[in-house]
mmCIF file of the C-alpha atoms, coordinates in Angstrom:
data_MODEL
# 
_entry.id   MODEL 
# 
loop_
_atom_site.group_PDB 
_atom_site.id 
_atom_site.type_symbol 
_atom_site.label_atom_id 
_atom_site.label_alt_id 
_atom_site.label_comp_id 
_atom_site.label_asym_id 
_atom_site.label_entity_id 
_atom_site.label_seq_id 
_atom_site.pdbx_PDB_ins_code 
_atom_site.Cartn_x 
_atom_site.Cartn_y 
_atom_site.Cartn_z 
_atom_site.occupancy 
_atom_site.B_iso_or_equiv 
_atom_site.pdbx_formal_charge 
_atom_site.auth_seq_id 
_atom_site.auth_comp_id 
_atom_site.auth_asym_id 
_atom_site.auth_atom_id 
_atom_site.pdbx_PDB_model_num 
ATOM 1   C CA . MET A 1 1   ? -3.668 -6.852  1.611   1.00 0.00 ? 1   MET A CA 1 
ATOM 2   C CA . GLY A 1 2   ? -0.689 -4.515  1.206   1.00 0.00 ? 2   GLY A CA 1 
ATOM 3   C CA . PHE A 1 3   ? 1.265  -1.605  2.614   1.00 0.00 ? 3   PHE A CA 1 
ATOM 4   C CA . THR A 1 4   ? -0.226 1.723   3.606   1.00 0.00 ? 4   THR A CA 1 
ATOM 5   C CA . GLN A 1 5   ? 3.138  3.410   4.245   1.00 0.00 ? 5   GLN A CA 1 
ATOM 6   C CA . LEU A 1 6   ? 6.791  2.812   3.334   1.00 0.00 ? 6   LEU A CA 1 
ATOM 7   C CA . ALA A 1 7   ? 9.818  4.556   4.832   1.00 0.00 ? 7   ALA A CA 1 
ATOM 8   C CA . SER A 1 8   ? 13.590 4.288   4.599   1.00 0.00 ? 8   SER A CA 1 
ATOM 9   C CA . GLY A 1 9   ? 15.310 4.021   7.969   1.00 0.00 ? 9   GLY A CA 1 
ATOM 10  C CA . ASP A 1 10  ? 18.904 3.727   6.769   1.00 0.00 ? 10  ASP A CA 1 
ATOM 11  C CA . ILE A 1 11  ? 20.944 2.590   3.777   1.00 0.00 ? 11  ILE A CA 1 
ATOM 12  C CA . GLY A 1 12  ? 19.145 -0.369  2.212   1.00 0.00 ? 12  GLY A CA 1 
ATOM 13  C CA . ILE A 1 13  ? 16.572 -0.560  5.027   1.00 0.00 ? 13  ILE A CA 1 
ATOM 14  C CA . ILE A 1 14  ? 12.838 -0.242  4.397   1.00 0.00 ? 14  ILE A CA 1 
ATOM 15  C CA . TYR A 1 15  ? 10.003 -0.251  6.932   1.00 0.00 ? 15  TYR A CA 1 
ATOM 16  C CA . GLY A 1 16  ? 6.530  -1.098  5.728   1.00 0.00 ? 16  GLY A CA 1 
ATOM 17  C CA . VAL A 1 17  ? 3.250  -0.526  7.553   1.00 0.00 ? 17  VAL A CA 1 
ATOM 18  C CA . HIS A 1 18  ? 0.935  -3.375  6.572   1.00 0.00 ? 18  HIS A CA 1 
ATOM 19  C CA . ASP A 1 19  ? -2.722 -2.497  6.299   1.00 0.00 ? 19  ASP A CA 1 
ATOM 20  C CA . ASP A 1 20  ? -3.397 -4.705  9.327   1.00 0.00 ? 20  ASP A CA 1 
ATOM 21  C CA . GLY A 1 21  ? -1.154 -2.430  11.463  1.00 0.00 ? 21  GLY A CA 1 
ATOM 22  C CA . ARG A 1 22  ? 2.007  -4.547  11.594  1.00 0.00 ? 22  ARG A CA 1 
ATOM 23  C CA . LEU A 1 23  ? 5.388  -2.871  11.054  1.00 0.00 ? 23  LEU A CA 1 
ATOM 24  C CA . LEU A 1 24  ? 7.651  -5.007  8.868   1.00 0.00 ? 24  LEU A CA 1 
ATOM 25  C CA . PHE A 1 25  ? 11.425 -4.813  8.294   1.00 0.00 ? 25  PHE A CA 1 
ATOM 26  C CA . TYR A 1 26  ? 13.359 -5.273  5.044   1.00 0.00 ? 26  TYR A CA 1 
ATOM 27  C CA . LYS A 1 27  ? 17.078 -4.938  4.314   1.00 0.00 ? 27  LYS A CA 1 
ATOM 28  C CA . ASP A 1 28  ? 18.538 -5.135  0.838   1.00 0.00 ? 28  ASP A CA 1 
ATOM 29  C CA . GLU A 1 29  ? 22.056 -6.499  1.319   1.00 0.00 ? 29  GLU A CA 1 
ATOM 30  C CA . SER A 1 30  ? 22.938 -6.547  -2.384  1.00 0.00 ? 30  SER A CA 1 
ATOM 31  C CA . ARG A 1 31  ? 21.940 -2.964  -3.184  1.00 0.00 ? 31  ARG A CA 1 
ATOM 32  C CA . ASP A 1 32  ? 22.951 -3.506  -6.788  1.00 0.00 ? 32  ASP A CA 1 
ATOM 33  C CA . GLY A 1 33  ? 19.742 -4.815  -8.312  1.00 0.00 ? 33  GLY A CA 1 
ATOM 34  C CA . SER A 1 34  ? 21.029 -8.399  -8.529  1.00 0.00 ? 34  SER A CA 1 
ATOM 35  C CA . ASN A 1 35  ? 18.396 -9.775  -6.115  1.00 0.00 ? 35  ASN A CA 1 
ATOM 36  C CA . ALA A 1 36  ? 16.148 -12.499 -7.475  1.00 0.00 ? 36  ALA A CA 1 
ATOM 37  C CA . ALA A 1 37  ? 12.951 -11.110 -8.993  1.00 0.00 ? 37  ALA A CA 1 
ATOM 38  C CA . ASN A 1 38  ? 10.870 -12.991 -6.398  1.00 0.00 ? 38  ASN A CA 1 
ATOM 39  C CA . GLY A 1 39  ? 12.985 -11.596 -3.535  1.00 0.00 ? 39  GLY A CA 1 
ATOM 40  C CA . SER A 1 40  ? 14.466 -14.982 -2.621  1.00 0.00 ? 40  SER A CA 1 
ATOM 41  C CA . THR A 1 41  ? 18.055 -13.700 -2.776  1.00 0.00 ? 41  THR A CA 1 
ATOM 42  C CA . GLY A 1 42  ? 19.832 -10.453 -1.893  1.00 0.00 ? 42  GLY A CA 1 
ATOM 43  C CA . TRP A 1 43  ? 17.872 -9.660  1.250   1.00 0.00 ? 43  TRP A CA 1 
ATOM 44  C CA . SER A 1 44  ? 18.919 -10.043 4.899   1.00 0.00 ? 44  SER A CA 1 
ATOM 45  C CA . ARG A 1 45  ? 17.923 -13.083 6.917   1.00 0.00 ? 45  ARG A CA 1 
ATOM 46  C CA . ASN A 1 46  ? 15.316 -11.168 8.928   1.00 0.00 ? 46  ASN A CA 1 
ATOM 47  C CA . THR A 1 47  ? 13.735 -9.453  5.942   1.00 0.00 ? 47  THR A CA 1 
ATOM 48  C CA . GLY A 1 48  ? 9.948  -9.458  6.206   1.00 0.00 ? 48  GLY A CA 1 
ATOM 49  C CA . HIS A 1 49  ? 10.028 -9.858  9.989   1.00 0.00 ? 49  HIS A CA 1 
ATOM 50  C CA . GLN A 1 50  ? 7.482  -8.022  12.094  1.00 0.00 ? 50  GLN A CA 1 
ATOM 51  C CA . VAL A 1 51  ? 9.202  -5.473  14.350  1.00 0.00 ? 51  VAL A CA 1 
ATOM 52  C CA . GLY A 1 52  ? 6.186  -3.574  15.693  1.00 0.00 ? 52  GLY A CA 1 
ATOM 53  C CA . GLN A 1 53  ? 2.413  -3.458  15.853  1.00 0.00 ? 53  GLN A CA 1 
ATOM 54  C CA . HIS A 1 54  ? -0.580 -1.129  16.174  1.00 0.00 ? 54  HIS A CA 1 
ATOM 55  C CA . PHE A 1 55  ? 0.453  1.199   13.338  1.00 0.00 ? 55  PHE A CA 1 
ATOM 56  C CA . GLU A 1 56  ? -3.094 1.249   11.939  1.00 0.00 ? 56  GLU A CA 1 
ATOM 57  C CA . ALA A 1 57  ? -3.379 4.960   12.706  1.00 0.00 ? 57  ALA A CA 1 
ATOM 58  C CA . ALA A 1 58  ? -0.187 5.912   10.826  1.00 0.00 ? 58  ALA A CA 1 
ATOM 59  C CA . ARG A 1 59  ? -1.241 8.507   8.262   1.00 0.00 ? 59  ARG A CA 1 
ATOM 60  C CA . LEU A 1 60  ? 2.307  9.414   7.198   1.00 0.00 ? 60  LEU A CA 1 
ATOM 61  C CA . LEU A 1 61  ? 5.634  7.709   7.948   1.00 0.00 ? 61  LEU A CA 1 
ATOM 62  C CA . THR A 1 62  ? 9.137  8.811   6.997   1.00 0.00 ? 62  THR A CA 1 
ATOM 63  C CA . GLY A 1 63  ? 12.713 8.054   7.960   1.00 0.00 ? 63  GLY A CA 1 
ATOM 64  C CA . SER A 1 64  ? 15.528 10.450  8.771   1.00 0.00 ? 64  SER A CA 1 
ATOM 65  C CA . GLY A 1 65  ? 18.565 8.177   8.907   1.00 0.00 ? 65  GLY A CA 1 
ATOM 66  C CA . ASP A 1 66  ? 20.148 6.008   11.611  1.00 0.00 ? 66  ASP A CA 1 
ATOM 67  C CA . GLY A 1 67  ? 16.970 3.998   12.136  1.00 0.00 ? 67  GLY A CA 1 
ATOM 68  C CA . THR A 1 68  ? 14.940 7.075   13.061  1.00 0.00 ? 68  THR A CA 1 
ATOM 69  C CA . LEU A 1 69  ? 11.292 7.251   11.966  1.00 0.00 ? 69  LEU A CA 1 
ATOM 70  C CA . TYR A 1 70  ? 8.674  9.975   12.338  1.00 0.00 ? 70  TYR A CA 1 
ATOM 71  C CA . MET A 1 71  ? 5.006  9.115   12.164  1.00 0.00 ? 71  MET A CA 1 
ATOM 72  C CA . VAL A 1 72  ? 2.052  11.450  11.757  1.00 0.00 ? 72  VAL A CA 1 
ATOM 73  C CA . HIS A 1 73  ? -0.900 9.966   13.613  1.00 0.00 ? 73  HIS A CA 1 
ATOM 74  C CA . GLN A 1 74  ? -4.391 10.399  12.235  1.00 0.00 ? 74  GLN A CA 1 
ATOM 75  C CA . ASP A 1 75  ? -5.133 12.735  15.139  1.00 0.00 ? 75  ASP A CA 1 
ATOM 76  C CA . GLY A 1 76  ? -2.279 15.104  14.157  1.00 0.00 ? 76  GLY A CA 1 
ATOM 77  C CA . ARG A 1 77  ? 0.344  14.045  16.685  1.00 0.00 ? 77  ARG A CA 1 
ATOM 78  C CA . LEU A 1 78  ? 3.960  13.584  15.529  1.00 0.00 ? 78  LEU A CA 1 
ATOM 79  C CA . LEU A 1 79  ? 5.554  10.472  17.038  1.00 0.00 ? 79  LEU A CA 1 
ATOM 80  C CA . PHE A 1 80  ? 9.221  9.438   17.235  1.00 0.00 ? 80  PHE A CA 1 
ATOM 81  C CA . TYR A 1 81  ? 10.716 5.966   16.753  1.00 0.00 ? 81  TYR A CA 1 
ATOM 82  C CA . LYS A 1 82  ? 14.314 4.769   16.695  1.00 0.00 ? 82  LYS A CA 1 
ATOM 83  C CA . ASP A 1 83  ? 15.252 1.230   15.734  1.00 0.00 ? 83  ASP A CA 1 
ATOM 84  C CA . GLU A 1 84  ? 18.470 0.497   17.622  1.00 0.00 ? 84  GLU A CA 1 
ATOM 85  C CA . SER A 1 85  ? 18.824 -3.048  16.291  1.00 0.00 ? 85  SER A CA 1 
ATOM 86  C CA . ARG A 1 86  ? 18.267 -2.296  12.599  1.00 0.00 ? 86  ARG A CA 1 
ATOM 87  C CA . ASP A 1 87  ? 18.548 -5.968  11.717  1.00 0.00 ? 87  ASP A CA 1 
ATOM 88  C CA . GLY A 1 88  ? 14.944 -7.139  11.994  1.00 0.00 ? 88  GLY A CA 1 
ATOM 89  C CA . SER A 1 89  ? 15.558 -8.999  15.256  1.00 0.00 ? 89  SER A CA 1 
ATOM 90  C CA . ASN A 1 90  ? 13.226 -6.750  17.303  1.00 0.00 ? 90  ASN A CA 1 
ATOM 91  C CA . ALA A 1 91  ? 10.372 -8.468  19.093  1.00 0.00 ? 91  ALA A CA 1 
ATOM 92  C CA . ALA A 1 92  ? 7.283  -8.710  16.902  1.00 0.00 ? 92  ALA A CA 1 
ATOM 93  C CA . ASN A 1 93  ? 5.317  -6.569  19.368  1.00 0.00 ? 93  ASN A CA 1 
ATOM 94  C CA . GLY A 1 94  ? 8.058  -3.907  19.422  1.00 0.00 ? 94  GLY A CA 1 
ATOM 95  C CA . SER A 1 95  ? 9.050  -4.585  23.033  1.00 0.00 ? 95  SER A CA 1 
ATOM 96  C CA . THR A 1 96  ? 12.750 -5.012  22.165  1.00 0.00 ? 96  THR A CA 1 
ATOM 97  C CA . GLY A 1 97  ? 15.161 -3.399  19.720  1.00 0.00 ? 97  GLY A CA 1 
ATOM 98  C CA . TRP A 1 98  ? 13.791 0.129   19.941  1.00 0.00 ? 98  TRP A CA 1 
ATOM 99  C CA . SER A 1 99  ? 15.122 3.164   21.855  1.00 0.00 ? 99  SER A CA 1 
ATOM 100 C CA . ARG A 1 100 ? 13.701 4.093   25.224  1.00 0.00 ? 100 ARG A CA 1 
ATOM 101 C CA . ASN A 1 101 ? 11.701 7.036   23.894  1.00 0.00 ? 101 ASN A CA 1 
ATOM 102 C CA . THR A 1 102 ? 10.247 5.203   20.917  1.00 0.00 ? 102 THR A CA 1 
ATOM 103 C CA . GLY A 1 103 ? 6.575  6.043   20.425  1.00 0.00 ? 103 GLY A CA 1 
ATOM 104 C CA . HIS A 1 104 ? 6.892  9.365   22.256  1.00 0.00 ? 104 HIS A CA 1 
ATOM 105 C CA . GLN A 1 105 ? 4.985  12.363  20.986  1.00 0.00 ? 105 GLN A CA 1 
ATOM 106 C CA . VAL A 1 106 ? 7.404  15.070  19.822  1.00 0.00 ? 106 VAL A CA 1 
ATOM 107 C CA . GLY A 1 107 ? 4.990  17.446  18.099  1.00 0.00 ? 107 GLY A CA 1 
ATOM 108 C CA . GLN A 1 108 ? 1.354  18.264  17.435  1.00 0.00 ? 108 GLN A CA 1 
ATOM 109 C CA . HIS A 1 109 ? -1.046 19.901  14.983  1.00 0.00 ? 109 HIS A CA 1 
ATOM 110 C CA . PHE A 1 110 ? 0.147  17.958  11.942  1.00 0.00 ? 110 PHE A CA 1 
ATOM 111 C CA . GLU A 1 111 ? -3.465 17.449  10.817  1.00 0.00 ? 111 GLU A CA 1 
ATOM 112 C CA . GLY A 1 112 ? -2.766 19.551  7.736   1.00 0.00 ? 112 GLY A CA 1 
ATOM 113 C CA . ALA A 1 113 ? 0.238  17.496  6.623   1.00 0.00 ? 113 ALA A CA 1 
ATOM 114 C CA . ARG A 1 114 ? -0.361 15.952  3.199   1.00 0.00 ? 114 ARG A CA 1 
ATOM 115 C CA . LEU A 1 115 ? 3.186  14.748  2.470   1.00 0.00 ? 115 LEU A CA 1 
ATOM 116 C CA . LEU A 1 116 ? 6.232  14.282  4.720   1.00 0.00 ? 116 LEU A CA 1 
ATOM 117 C CA . THR A 1 117 ? 9.801  13.295  3.957   1.00 0.00 ? 117 THR A CA 1 
ATOM 118 C CA . GLY A 1 118 ? 13.119 13.191  5.798   1.00 0.00 ? 118 GLY A CA 1 
ATOM 119 C CA . SER A 1 119 ? 16.453 14.406  4.481   1.00 0.00 ? 119 SER A CA 1 
ATOM 120 C CA . GLY A 1 120 ? 18.821 13.066  7.142   1.00 0.00 ? 120 GLY A CA 1 
ATOM 121 C CA . ASP A 1 121 ? 20.086 14.518  10.435  1.00 0.00 ? 121 ASP A CA 1 
ATOM 122 C CA . GLY A 1 122 ? 16.572 15.017  11.784  1.00 0.00 ? 122 GLY A CA 1 
ATOM 123 C CA . THR A 1 123 ? 15.467 17.315  8.959   1.00 0.00 ? 123 THR A CA 1 
ATOM 124 C CA . LEU A 1 124 ? 11.883 16.964  7.743   1.00 0.00 ? 124 LEU A CA 1 
ATOM 125 C CA . TYR A 1 125 ? 10.054 18.648  4.874   1.00 0.00 ? 125 TYR A CA 1 
ATOM 126 C CA . MET A 1 126 ? 6.259  18.771  5.020   1.00 0.00 ? 126 MET A CA 1 
ATOM 127 C CA . VAL A 1 127 ? 3.839  19.679  2.255   1.00 0.00 ? 127 VAL A CA 1 
ATOM 128 C CA . HIS A 1 128 ? 0.707  21.202  3.784   1.00 0.00 ? 128 HIS A CA 1 
ATOM 129 C CA . GLN A 1 129 ? -2.694 20.587  2.269   1.00 0.00 ? 129 GLN A CA 1 
ATOM 130 C CA . ASP A 1 130 ? -2.764 24.230  1.165   1.00 0.00 ? 130 ASP A CA 1 
ATOM 131 C CA . GLY A 1 131 ? 0.440  23.807  -0.880  1.00 0.00 ? 131 GLY A CA 1 
ATOM 132 C CA . ARG A 1 132 ? 2.944  25.386  1.483   1.00 0.00 ? 132 ARG A CA 1 
ATOM 133 C CA . LEU A 1 133 ? 6.331  23.664  2.014   1.00 0.00 ? 133 LEU A CA 1 
ATOM 134 C CA . LEU A 1 134 ? 7.370  23.694  5.671   1.00 0.00 ? 134 LEU A CA 1 
ATOM 135 C CA . PHE A 1 135 ? 10.741 22.987  7.315   1.00 0.00 ? 135 PHE A CA 1 
ATOM 136 C CA . TYR A 1 136 ? 11.412 21.073  10.543  1.00 0.00 ? 136 TYR A CA 1 
ATOM 137 C CA . LYS A 1 137 ? 14.659 20.028  12.222  1.00 0.00 ? 137 LYS A CA 1 
ATOM 138 C CA . ASP A 1 138 ? 14.776 17.763  15.252  1.00 0.00 ? 138 ASP A CA 1 
ATOM 139 C CA . GLU A 1 139 ? 17.964 18.769  17.053  1.00 0.00 ? 139 GLU A CA 1 
ATOM 140 C CA . TRP A 1 140 ? 17.691 16.201  19.840  1.00 0.00 ? 140 TRP A CA 1 
ATOM 141 C CA . ARG A 1 141 ? 16.736 13.137  17.759  1.00 0.00 ? 141 ARG A CA 1 
ATOM 142 C CA . ASP A 1 142 ? 16.156 11.019  20.862  1.00 0.00 ? 142 ASP A CA 1 
ATOM 143 C CA . GLY A 1 143 ? 12.398 11.375  21.386  1.00 0.00 ? 143 GLY A CA 1 
ATOM 144 C CA . SER A 1 144 ? 12.768 13.563  24.496  1.00 0.00 ? 144 SER A CA 1 
ATOM 145 C CA . ASN A 1 145 ? 11.286 16.674  22.832  1.00 0.00 ? 145 ASN A CA 1 
ATOM 146 C CA . ALA A 1 146 ? 8.276  18.201  24.544  1.00 0.00 ? 146 ALA A CA 1 
ATOM 147 C CA . ALA A 1 147 ? 5.041  16.585  23.405  1.00 0.00 ? 147 ALA A CA 1 
ATOM 148 C CA . ASN A 1 148 ? 3.800  19.920  22.082  1.00 0.00 ? 148 ASN A CA 1 
ATOM 149 C CA . GLY A 1 149 ? 7.035  20.463  20.136  1.00 0.00 ? 149 GLY A CA 1 
ATOM 150 C CA . SER A 1 150 ? 8.148  23.425  22.274  1.00 0.00 ? 150 SER A CA 1 
ATOM 151 C CA . THR A 1 151 ? 11.587 21.914  22.941  1.00 0.00 ? 151 THR A CA 1 
ATOM 152 C CA . GLY A 1 152 ? 14.081 19.879  20.937  1.00 0.00 ? 152 GLY A CA 1 
ATOM 153 C CA . TRP A 1 153 ? 13.483 21.529  17.573  1.00 0.00 ? 153 TRP A CA 1 
ATOM 154 C CA . SER A 1 154 ? 15.543 24.145  15.718  1.00 0.00 ? 154 SER A CA 1 
ATOM 155 C CA . ARG A 1 155 ? 14.610 27.815  15.907  1.00 0.00 ? 155 ARG A CA 1 
ATOM 156 C CA . ASN A 1 156 ? 13.132 27.904  12.398  1.00 0.00 ? 156 ASN A CA 1 
ATOM 157 C CA . THR A 1 157 ? 11.121 24.724  12.733  1.00 0.00 ? 157 THR A CA 1 
ATOM 158 C CA . GLY A 1 158 ? 7.689  25.088  11.168  1.00 0.00 ? 158 GLY A CA 1 
ATOM 159 C CA . HIS A 1 159 ? 8.764  27.934  8.899   1.00 0.00 ? 159 HIS A CA 1 
ATOM 160 C CA . GLN A 1 160 ? 7.389  28.138  5.381   1.00 0.00 ? 160 GLN A CA 1 
ATOM 161 C CA . ILE A 1 161 ? 10.202 27.818  2.834   1.00 0.00 ? 161 ILE A CA 1 
ATOM 162 C CA . GLY A 1 162 ? 8.213  27.322  -0.378  1.00 0.00 ? 162 GLY A CA 1 
ATOM 163 C CA . GLN A 1 163 ? 4.767  27.480  -1.934  1.00 0.00 ? 163 GLN A CA 1 
ATOM 164 C CA . HIS A 1 164 ? 2.577  26.160  -4.753  1.00 0.00 ? 164 HIS A CA 1 
ATOM 165 C CA . PHE A 1 165 ? 3.158  22.460  -3.987  1.00 0.00 ? 165 PHE A CA 1 
ATOM 166 C CA . GLU A 1 166 ? -0.569 21.732  -4.406  1.00 0.00 ? 166 GLU A CA 1 
ATOM 167 C CA . ALA A 1 167 ? 0.040  19.612  -7.508  1.00 0.00 ? 167 ALA A CA 1 
ATOM 168 C CA . ILE A 1 168 ? 2.824  17.513  -5.958  1.00 0.00 ? 168 ILE A CA 1 
ATOM 169 C CA . LYS A 1 169 ? 1.608  13.986  -5.218  1.00 0.00 ? 169 LYS A CA 1 
ATOM 170 C CA . GLN A 1 170 ? 4.825  12.434  -3.882  1.00 0.00 ? 170 GLN A CA 1 
ATOM 171 C CA . ILE A 1 171 ? 8.010  13.813  -2.355  1.00 0.00 ? 171 ILE A CA 1 
ATOM 172 C CA . VAL A 1 172 ? 11.181 12.045  -1.262  1.00 0.00 ? 172 VAL A CA 1 
ATOM 173 C CA . GLY A 1 173 ? 14.403 13.250  0.315   1.00 0.00 ? 173 GLY A CA 1 
ATOM 174 C CA . GLY A 1 174 ? 17.719 12.554  -1.386  1.00 0.00 ? 174 GLY A CA 1 
ATOM 175 C CA . GLY A 1 175 ? 19.945 13.733  1.465   1.00 0.00 ? 175 GLY A CA 1 
ATOM 176 C CA . ASP A 1 176 ? 21.914 16.968  1.861   1.00 0.00 ? 176 ASP A CA 1 
ATOM 177 C CA . GLY A 1 177 ? 18.796 19.086  1.320   1.00 0.00 ? 177 GLY A CA 1 
ATOM 178 C CA . ILE A 1 178 ? 17.846 17.414  -1.959  1.00 0.00 ? 178 ILE A CA 1 
ATOM 179 C CA . LEU A 1 179 ? 14.183 16.716  -2.672  1.00 0.00 ? 179 LEU A CA 1 
ATOM 180 C CA . TYR A 1 180 ? 12.558 14.907  -5.593  1.00 0.00 ? 180 TYR A CA 1 
ATOM 181 C CA . ALA A 1 181 ? 8.902  15.742  -6.202  1.00 0.00 ? 181 ALA A CA 1 
ATOM 182 C CA . VAL A 1 182 ? 6.461  13.919  -8.447  1.00 0.00 ? 182 VAL A CA 1 
ATOM 183 C CA . HIS A 1 183 ? 3.990  16.290  -10.082 1.00 0.00 ? 183 HIS A CA 1 
ATOM 184 C CA . GLN A 1 184 ? 0.479  14.990  -10.730 1.00 0.00 ? 184 GLN A CA 1 
ATOM 185 C CA . ASP A 1 185 ? 1.185  15.242  -14.484 1.00 0.00 ? 185 ASP A CA 1 
ATOM 186 C CA . GLY A 1 186 ? 4.032  12.723  -14.122 1.00 0.00 ? 186 GLY A CA 1 
ATOM 187 C CA . ARG A 1 187 ? 6.999  15.089  -14.225 1.00 0.00 ? 187 ARG A CA 1 
ATOM 188 C CA . LEU A 1 188 ? 9.839  14.458  -11.739 1.00 0.00 ? 188 LEU A CA 1 
ATOM 189 C CA . LEU A 1 189 ? 11.121 17.729  -10.294 1.00 0.00 ? 189 LEU A CA 1 
ATOM 190 C CA . PHE A 1 190 ? 14.394 18.491  -8.507  1.00 0.00 ? 190 PHE A CA 1 
ATOM 191 C CA . PHE A 1 191 ? 14.904 20.803  -5.545  1.00 0.00 ? 191 PHE A CA 1 
ATOM 192 C CA . LYS A 1 192 ? 17.951 21.523  -3.392  1.00 0.00 ? 192 LYS A CA 1 
ATOM 193 C CA . ASP A 1 193 ? 17.677 23.455  -0.153  1.00 0.00 ? 193 ASP A CA 1 
ATOM 194 C CA . GLU A 1 194 ? 21.032 25.223  0.162   1.00 0.00 ? 194 GLU A CA 1 
ATOM 195 C CA . PHE A 1 195 ? 20.290 26.818  3.534   1.00 0.00 ? 195 PHE A CA 1 
ATOM 196 C CA . GLN A 1 196 ? 18.898 23.722  5.294   1.00 0.00 ? 196 GLN A CA 1 
ATOM 197 C CA . ASP A 1 197 ? 18.025 25.815  8.338   1.00 0.00 ? 197 ASP A CA 1 
ATOM 198 C CA . GLY A 1 198 ? 14.491 27.023  7.600   1.00 0.00 ? 198 GLY A CA 1 
ATOM 199 C CA . SER A 1 199 ? 15.562 30.592  6.834   1.00 0.00 ? 199 SER A CA 1 
ATOM 200 C CA . ASN A 1 200 ? 14.558 30.453  3.147   1.00 0.00 ? 200 ASN A CA 1 
ATOM 201 C CA . ALA A 1 201 ? 12.021 33.041  1.997   1.00 0.00 ? 201 ALA A CA 1 
ATOM 202 C CA . PRO A 1 202 ? 8.424  31.805  2.436   1.00 0.00 ? 202 PRO A CA 1 
ATOM 203 C CA . ASP A 1 203 ? 7.828  32.098  -1.304  1.00 0.00 ? 203 ASP A CA 1 
ATOM 204 C CA . GLY A 1 204 ? 10.973 30.066  -2.049  1.00 0.00 ? 204 GLY A CA 1 
ATOM 205 C CA . SER A 1 205 ? 12.778 32.973  -3.694  1.00 0.00 ? 205 SER A CA 1 
ATOM 206 C CA . THR A 1 206 ? 15.878 32.513  -1.523  1.00 0.00 ? 206 THR A CA 1 
ATOM 207 C CA . GLY A 1 207 ? 17.720 29.525  -0.098  1.00 0.00 ? 207 GLY A CA 1 
ATOM 208 C CA . TRP A 1 208 ? 17.306 27.152  -3.042  1.00 0.00 ? 208 TRP A CA 1 
ATOM 209 C CA . SER A 1 209 ? 19.826 26.114  -5.703  1.00 0.00 ? 209 SER A CA 1 
ATOM 210 C CA . LYS A 1 210 ? 19.591 27.545  -9.216  1.00 0.00 ? 210 LYS A CA 1 
ATOM 211 C CA . GLY A 1 211 ? 18.250 24.251  -10.597 1.00 0.00 ? 211 GLY A CA 1 
ATOM 212 C CA . SER A 1 212 ? 15.468 23.913  -8.042  1.00 0.00 ? 212 SER A CA 1 
ATOM 213 C CA . GLY A 1 213 ? 12.137 23.219  -9.680  1.00 0.00 ? 213 GLY A CA 1 
ATOM 214 C CA . ASN A 1 214 ? 13.717 21.854  -12.843 1.00 0.00 ? 214 ASN A CA 1 
ATOM 215 C CA . GLN A 1 215 ? 12.211 18.776  -14.467 1.00 0.00 ? 215 GLN A CA 1 
ATOM 216 C CA . VAL A 1 216 ? 14.614 15.817  -14.304 1.00 0.00 ? 216 VAL A CA 1 
ATOM 217 C CA . GLY A 1 217 ? 12.326 12.992  -15.435 1.00 0.00 ? 217 GLY A CA 1 
ATOM 218 C CA . GLN A 1 218 ? 8.926  12.113  -16.824 1.00 0.00 ? 218 GLN A CA 1 
ATOM 219 C CA . GLY A 1 219 ? 6.366  9.337   -16.818 1.00 0.00 ? 219 GLY A CA 1 
ATOM 220 C CA . TRP A 1 220 ? 6.142  9.169   -13.010 1.00 0.00 ? 220 TRP A CA 1 
ATOM 221 C CA . ALA A 1 221 ? 2.347  9.565   -12.890 1.00 0.00 ? 221 ALA A CA 1 
# 
């Protein structure tokens, strides 16, 4: 038994989807690596608490700061969650501690999403199964967007801003438009989106910093 998805909801906060569908909360209060190896020290009192349920169908889960989570359902729907407590005290069934619009559908047709990561302020980067990198920005960030995604998103949402990400097996946001991508050969690659508005050229020839695509680590396979 283990986790099918992990996502960061805020500084030091991790949400884990257990393979039985429970959503669990963790908060690293030390944030300096001094925690006990067995996790008995350095974590908040409510670490490991269940804060939601019925996440069995979560295919992708990512955070975008301030307790906000976006989940791609197996059927392609994009769902919104916001943890207002952010201390693990939510009811185990998710009936308390979450915003009013938590669980609302805010988009659709994400069936082709292979990877998804947040970069703060409602910005999401999605790697499509065909290797395209797509940009999304949730301007409302309260779950009131139209279910079909026709309202609440920036003008350039869904635009292609890069290509040839077929060999990327993991991607994570570093904030301020920074992305770290793990290539299937184990190289760690760096990208920085300087535009952060979805207006980059579809082939990635504009809008990215000079060092984008550079290798910054190895052995990540």
